[in-house]
Amino acid sequence: MARLVNAALTSSALPALPPRLVCLRDGRDYRLRPLGPADAPRVAEMFATLSTESIRARYGYLIHDMSPERATRLVDVDPQREAPLGIFECDAAGREGRLWAMGRLVHAPDNQSAECAFLVHDSQRRLGMASTLLKYLRVLGRRRGLPRLFAQVRRENKAMLNVFIQNGARLHFAPDSDVVEIDIPLRLPKILFDKGAPAPSIPGMSSPEKKGVSLVAVVADLVFVAAFFSFFYYVLQSHVPSNDPTMIRFWATMAAACMSGVFWLALQMLKTVFRFQRASRK
Ligand SMILES: CC(C)(COP(=O)(O)OP(=O)(O)OC[C@H]1O[C@@H](n2cnc3c(N)ncnc32)[C@H](O)[C@@H]1OP(=O)(O)O)[C@@H](O)C(=O)NCCC(=O)NCCS
């Protein structure tokens, strides 16, 4: 399995995440996209106004000067092993402005997981930038075939811990450690009719497409239910404890009708599960 993932990653076709506009809590659109070598000046610009607390919280130490070389190292990465994403300001004409947030995946040596980390500019907090980055890092992780993401966060970093909690990660607190281990499983659980298709992108996961009621489906349902009713009406007559033909017909009809109702419900549930399964594979 590990070899398969490695082989997939060393092939030239690395899963990509095309740039997209994301609308955040302030009602404004921002551009989310992978970072590349050309973004080094934007990184330096972001660091120039970051608070020392933010830098320390992210890197564990203080970076006094973000030199061009250092900024380049953050964005000019080996794409097989790292995937940095950024959120940029975006004006009405679609032109990119300042870089406000960064999130990245760093593959573990065995390619069975990747560490994720985040940095949001002090002036842009609580807009959902970290949560949005986490959402798309998850998409990227799945596309890269990773079974899980992980992170290590200091206990006192309530902001980061809350981002993970709010986004469904598992937190492991060890009594004698300052660091909380975060685990984010990426594989969808195996469910009925699941053939292990590639993980879906975000729109595919949200909900199956709603379709209008088709006449053919209604007629097919009616035929199934009528056949079910007739069969049980016939079978149940001999089970009604009466000699009165009217009573026998009445109770056989009632019992078969109840059972047909349950059958109809079960049929609808089965069709809904099928629809979800089909939608989640798109
Ligand atoms: C941690 C950090 C990335 C959060 O970024 P963010 O964009 O503000 O987070 P979000 O807007 O997505 O917040 C999502 C949720 O997390 C929680 N949260 C975020 N910041 C919080 C804070 N300061 N205090 C308490 N809860 C907080 C809230 O529940 C929030 O939802 P809400 O706003 O609806 O209440 C940001 O504060 C940061 O860059 N910190 C410094 C660097 C760092 O610590 N990196 C982590 C190293 S692993």
Coordinates of C-alpha atoms and ligand atoms in Angstrom, one line a residue:
M1 CA 0.0 0.0 0.0
A2 CA 2.8 2.4 1.0
R3 CA 4.6 1.6 -2.2
L4 CA 1.5 2.3 -4.2
V5 CA 1.0 5.7 -2.6
N6 CA 4.7 6.5 -3.2
A7 CA 4.4 5.5 -6.8
A8 CA 1.4 7.6 -7.2
L9 CA 3.1 10.6 -5.7
T10 CA 6.3 10.3 -7.7
S11 CA 4.3 10.2 -11.0
S12 CA 4.2 13.6 -12.7
A13 CA 0.4 14.0 -12.3
L14 CA 0.2 15.3 -8.7
P15 CA -3.3 16.1 -7.6
A16 CA -3.9 19.8 -8.0
L17 CA -6.2 22.2 -6.3
P18 CA -7.3 24.9 -8.8
P19 CA -7.5 28.5 -7.5
R20 CA -11.0 29.4 -6.2
L21 CA -12.9 32.2 -4.6
V22 CA -14.0 31.7 -1.1
C23 CA -16.5 33.9 0.7
L24 CA -15.7 34.4 4.3
R25 CA -17.5 35.7 7.4
D26 CA -17.1 39.4 6.5
G27 CA -19.0 38.7 3.3
R28 CA -16.0 39.4 1.1
D29 CA -14.5 37.1 -1.5
Y30 CA -10.9 35.9 -1.1
R31 CA -8.7 33.8 -3.4
L32 CA -7.5 30.5 -2.1
R33 CA -4.8 28.8 -4.1
P34 CA -1.5 26.8 -3.9
L35 CA 1.5 28.9 -3.1
G36 CA 4.5 28.9 -5.4
P37 CA 8.0 30.5 -5.7
A38 CA 6.5 33.7 -7.1
D39 CA 4.7 34.3 -3.9
A40 CA 7.9 34.8 -1.8
P41 CA 7.5 38.7 -1.8
R42 CA 3.9 38.2 -0.5
V43 CA 5.1 36.0 2.3
A44 CA 7.7 38.6 3.3
E45 CA 5.0 41.3 3.2
M46 CA 2.7 39.2 5.5
F47 CA 5.5 38.5 8.0
A48 CA 6.5 42.2 8.1
T49 CA 3.3 43.0 10.0
L50 CA 2.7 39.8 11.9
S51 CA 2.8 39.9 15.7
T52 CA 5.7 38.1 17.5
E53 CA 3.1 36.0 19.3
S54 CA 1.7 34.7 16.1
I55 CA 5.1 33.8 14.7
R56 CA 6.1 32.1 17.9
A57 CA 2.8 30.2 18.1
R58 CA 3.3 28.9 14.5
Y59 CA 7.0 28.1 14.5
G60 CA 7.8 27.7 18.2
Y61 CA 10.5 30.4 17.9
L62 CA 10.8 34.0 16.7
I63 CA 11.8 34.8 13.1
H64 CA 13.3 38.3 13.4
D65 CA 13.8 38.9 9.7
M66 CA 12.0 37.2 6.9
S67 CA 14.7 37.5 4.3
P68 CA 13.8 36.8 0.7
E69 CA 15.7 33.5 0.9
R70 CA 13.7 32.4 3.9
A71 CA 10.4 33.5 2.3
T72 CA 11.3 31.6 -0.8
R73 CA 12.0 28.4 1.3
L74 CA 8.4 28.6 2.6
V75 CA 6.9 28.6 -0.9
D76 CA 9.4 26.9 -3.2
V77 CA 8.9 23.5 -1.8
D78 CA 9.1 19.9 -3.1
P79 CA 5.6 19.3 -4.4
Q80 CA 5.9 15.6 -3.7
R81 CA 6.3 16.3 0.0
E82 CA 4.7 19.6 0.7
A83 CA 1.6 21.5 -0.3
P84 CA 1.3 25.1 0.9
L85 CA -2.0 27.0 0.3
G86 CA -2.6 30.7 0.7
I87 CA -5.6 33.0 1.1
F88 CA -5.3 36.3 -0.7
E89 CA -7.2 39.5 -0.6
C90 CA -9.1 39.9 -3.9
D91 CA -10.6 43.1 -5.4
A92 CA -13.8 43.4 -7.4
A93 CA -11.9 43.0 -10.6
G94 CA -10.4 39.7 -9.4
R95 CA -6.9 41.1 -8.8
E96 CA -5.0 39.5 -5.9
G97 CA -3.8 41.7 -3.1
R98 CA -2.1 40.8 0.2
L99 CA -1.5 37.3 1.4
W100 CA -3.5 36.9 4.7
A101 CA -3.2 33.3 5.6
M102 CA -1.2 30.2 5.0
G103 CA -1.8 26.5 5.6
R104 CA 0.3 23.6 4.5
L105 CA 0.6 19.8 4.4
V106 CA 3.9 18.2 5.0
H107 CA 4.1 14.5 4.2
A108 CA 5.4 12.1 6.8
P109 CA 8.3 10.1 5.5
D110 CA 6.2 7.0 5.0
N111 CA 3.6 9.0 3.0
Q112 CA 0.8 7.5 5.1
S113 CA -0.1 10.9 6.7
A114 CA 0.8 14.6 6.6
E115 CA 1.2 17.2 9.2
C116 CA -0.9 20.3 8.8
A117 CA -0.1 23.8 10.1
F118 CA -1.7 27.2 9.9
L119 CA -0.9 30.9 10.2
V120 CA -3.5 33.6 9.9
H121 CA -2.6 37.3 10.0
D122 CA -3.5 39.0 13.3
S123 CA -5.8 41.5 11.5
Q124 CA -7.9 38.7 9.8
R125 CA -8.7 36.4 12.6
R126 CA -12.1 34.8 13.2
L127 CA -13.2 35.1 9.6
G128 CA -12.9 31.4 9.0
M129 CA -9.6 31.5 7.2
A130 CA -8.0 28.6 9.2
S131 CA -11.2 26.5 8.9
T132 CA -11.3 27.1 5.2
L133 CA -7.7 26.2 4.8
L134 CA -8.2 23.0 6.8
K135 CA -11.2 22.1 4.6
Y136 CA -9.1 22.3 1.4
L137 CA -6.1 20.7 3.0
R138 CA -8.4 17.8 3.7
V139 CA -9.5 17.7 0.1
L140 CA -5.8 17.8 -1.0
G141 CA -4.9 15.1 1.4
R142 CA -7.6 12.8 0.1
R143 CA -6.6 13.5 -3.5
R144 CA -3.0 12.6 -2.6
G145 CA -4.3 9.3 -1.2
L146 CA -3.5 10.0 2.4
P147 CA -5.5 8.2 5.1
R148 CA -5.0 10.9 7.7
L149 CA -3.7 14.3 8.6
F150 CA -2.2 15.1 12.0
A151 CA -1.0 18.1 14.0
Q152 CA 0.7 18.9 17.3
V153 CA -0.6 21.9 19.1
R154 CA 0.4 23.3 22.4
R155 CA -2.3 23.1 25.1
E156 CA -2.4 26.8 25.6
N157 CA -3.1 27.4 21.9
K158 CA -6.9 27.5 22.4
A159 CA -7.5 29.2 19.1
M160 CA -5.9 26.4 17.1
L161 CA -7.4 23.7 19.3
N162 CA -10.9 25.2 18.8
V163 CA -10.4 25.3 15.0
F164 CA -9.7 21.6 15.1
I165 CA -12.5 20.8 17.5
Q166 CA -15.0 22.8 15.4
N167 CA -13.9 20.9 12.3
G168 CA -14.4 17.4 13.7
A169 CA -10.7 16.5 14.4
R170 CA -9.9 14.0 17.2
L171 CA -7.8 15.5 20.1
H172 CA -5.6 13.3 22.3
F173 CA -4.5 14.9 25.6
A174 CA -1.6 13.2 27.4
P175 CA -1.6 14.0 31.1
D176 CA 2.2 14.6 31.2
S177 CA 2.5 16.6 27.9
D178 CA 2.1 20.2 26.9
V179 CA 1.3 19.1 23.4
V180 CA -2.1 17.9 22.2
E181 CA -2.0 15.3 19.4
I182 CA -4.5 16.0 16.6
D183 CA -5.8 13.3 14.4
I184 CA -7.9 13.9 11.2
P185 CA -8.9 10.7 9.5
L186 CA -9.5 11.3 5.8
R187 CA -10.9 8.1 4.5
L188 CA -14.7 7.9 4.2
P189 CA -16.1 5.0 6.2
K190 CA -17.0 1.9 4.2
I191 CA -20.7 1.9 3.8
L192 CA -23.3 0.0 1.9
F193 CA -22.5 -0.4 -1.8
D194 CA -19.2 1.5 -1.4
K195 CA -16.7 0.2 -3.8
G196 CA -13.8 2.4 -2.5
A197 CA -14.0 4.9 -5.2
P198 CA -11.7 7.9 -5.0
A199 CA -12.6 10.4 -2.3
P200 CA -15.0 13.0 -3.6
S201 CA -14.3 16.7 -3.8
I202 CA -16.2 19.1 -1.5
P203 CA -19.3 19.7 -3.8
G204 CA -19.7 15.9 -4.2
M205 CA -19.7 15.3 -0.5
S206 CA -22.3 17.9 0.4
S207 CA -25.5 16.4 -0.8
P208 CA -26.8 14.3 -3.7
E209 CA -28.3 16.2 -6.5
K210 CA -32.0 16.7 -6.1
K211 CA -34.0 15.4 -9.0
G212 CA -37.7 15.9 -9.8
V213 CA -40.1 13.0 -9.4
S214 CA -40.0 10.9 -12.5
L215 CA -43.2 9.3 -13.8
V216 CA -41.5 6.0 -14.6
A217 CA -40.2 5.8 -11.0
V218 CA -43.7 6.5 -9.6
V219 CA -45.3 3.8 -11.9
A220 CA -42.5 1.3 -11.0
D221 CA -43.2 2.0 -7.3
L222 CA -46.9 1.5 -7.7
V223 CA -46.4 -1.8 -9.6
F224 CA -44.0 -3.1 -6.9
V225 CA -46.4 -2.1 -4.1
A226 CA -49.4 -3.5 -5.8
A227 CA -47.6 -6.8 -6.4
F228 CA -46.5 -6.9 -2.8
F229 CA -50.1 -6.1 -1.6
S230 CA -51.7 -8.8 -3.8
F231 CA -49.2 -11.5 -2.7
F232 CA -49.8 -10.8 1.0
Y233 CA -53.5 -10.4 0.6
Y234 CA -53.6 -13.8 -0.9
V235 CA -51.3 -15.4 1.8
L236 CA -52.9 -13.6 4.8
Q237 CA -56.5 -14.8 4.1
S238 CA -55.8 -18.3 5.4
H239 CA -54.3 -16.7 8.6
V240 CA -57.4 -14.7 9.6
P241 CA -59.1 -16.6 12.5
S242 CA -62.7 -16.3 11.2
N243 CA -65.2 -18.2 9.1
D244 CA -66.9 -15.0 7.9
P245 CA -65.7 -14.2 4.4
T246 CA -66.3 -10.5 4.9
M247 CA -64.1 -10.4 8.1
I248 CA -61.4 -12.5 6.3
R249 CA -61.3 -10.1 3.4
F250 CA -61.3 -7.1 5.7
W251 CA -58.5 -8.2 8.0
A252 CA -56.4 -9.6 5.1
T253 CA -56.8 -6.2 3.3
M254 CA -55.9 -4.2 6.4
A255 CA -52.8 -6.4 7.2
A256 CA -51.6 -6.4 3.6
A257 CA -52.1 -2.6 3.4
C258 CA -50.0 -2.0 6.5
M259 CA -47.3 -4.3 5.2
S260 CA -47.3 -2.6 1.8
G261 CA -46.9 0.8 3.5
V262 CA -43.8 -0.4 5.3
F263 CA -42.6 -2.0 2.0
W264 CA -43.0 1.4 0.3
L265 CA -41.1 3.2 3.0
A266 CA -38.2 0.6 2.8
L267 CA -38.2 1.0 -1.0
Q268 CA -37.8 4.8 -0.7
M269 CA -35.0 4.4 1.8
L270 CA -33.2 2.0 -0.4
K271 CA -33.4 4.4 -3.3
T272 CA -32.2 7.3 -1.2
V273 CA -29.1 5.3 -0.1
F274 CA -28.4 4.4 -3.7
R275 CA -28.7 8.1 -4.7
F276 CA -26.2 9.1 -2.0
Q277 CA -23.8 6.4 -3.0
R278 CA -23.9 7.5 -6.6
A279 CA -23.5 11.2 -5.7
S280 CA -20.6 10.6 -3.4
R281 CA -18.7 8.9 -6.1
K282 CA -19.0 11.8 -8.6
Ligands
LIG1 C1 -5.1 29.5 15.3 C2 -5.4 30.4 14.1 C3 -4.8 29.7 12.8 C4 -6.9 30.5 13.9 O1 -7.2 31.2 12.7 P1 -8.6 31.8 12.4 O2 -8.7 32.1 10.9 O3 -8.9 33.0 13.2 O4 -9.7 30.7 12.8 P2 -11.2 30.5 12.3 O5 -11.7 31.9 12.0 O6 -11.3 29.5 11.2 O7 -11.9 30.0 13.6 C5 -12.7 28.9 13.7 C6 -13.1 28.7 15.1 O8 -12.0 28.4 15.9 C7 -12.2 29.0 17.2 N1 -11.2 30.1 17.5 C8 -10.5 30.8 16.6 N2 -9.7 31.7 17.2 C9 -10.0 31.6 18.5 C10 -9.5 32.3 19.6 N3 -8.6 33.3 19.5 N4 -10.0 32.0 20.8 C11 -11.0 31.0 20.9 N5 -11.5 30.3 19.9 C12 -11.0 30.6 18.7 C13 -13.6 29.6 17.2 O9 -14.4 28.5 17.7 C14 -13.8 29.8 15.7 O10 -15.2 29.8 15.4 P3 -16.1 31.1 15.7 O11 -15.3 32.3 15.2 O12 -17.3 30.8 14.9 O13 -16.3 31.1 17.2 C15 -4.9 31.8 14.2 O14 -5.3 32.3 15.4 C16 -3.3 31.9 14.1 O15 -2.8 32.1 13.1 N6 -2.6 31.8 15.3 C17 -1.2 31.9 15.3 C18 -0.5 30.8 14.6 C19 -0.8 29.4 15.3 O16 -1.1 29.3 16.4 N7 -0.8 28.4 14.4 C20 -1.0 27.0 14.8 C21 0.3 26.3 14.9 S1 -0.1 24.6 14.8

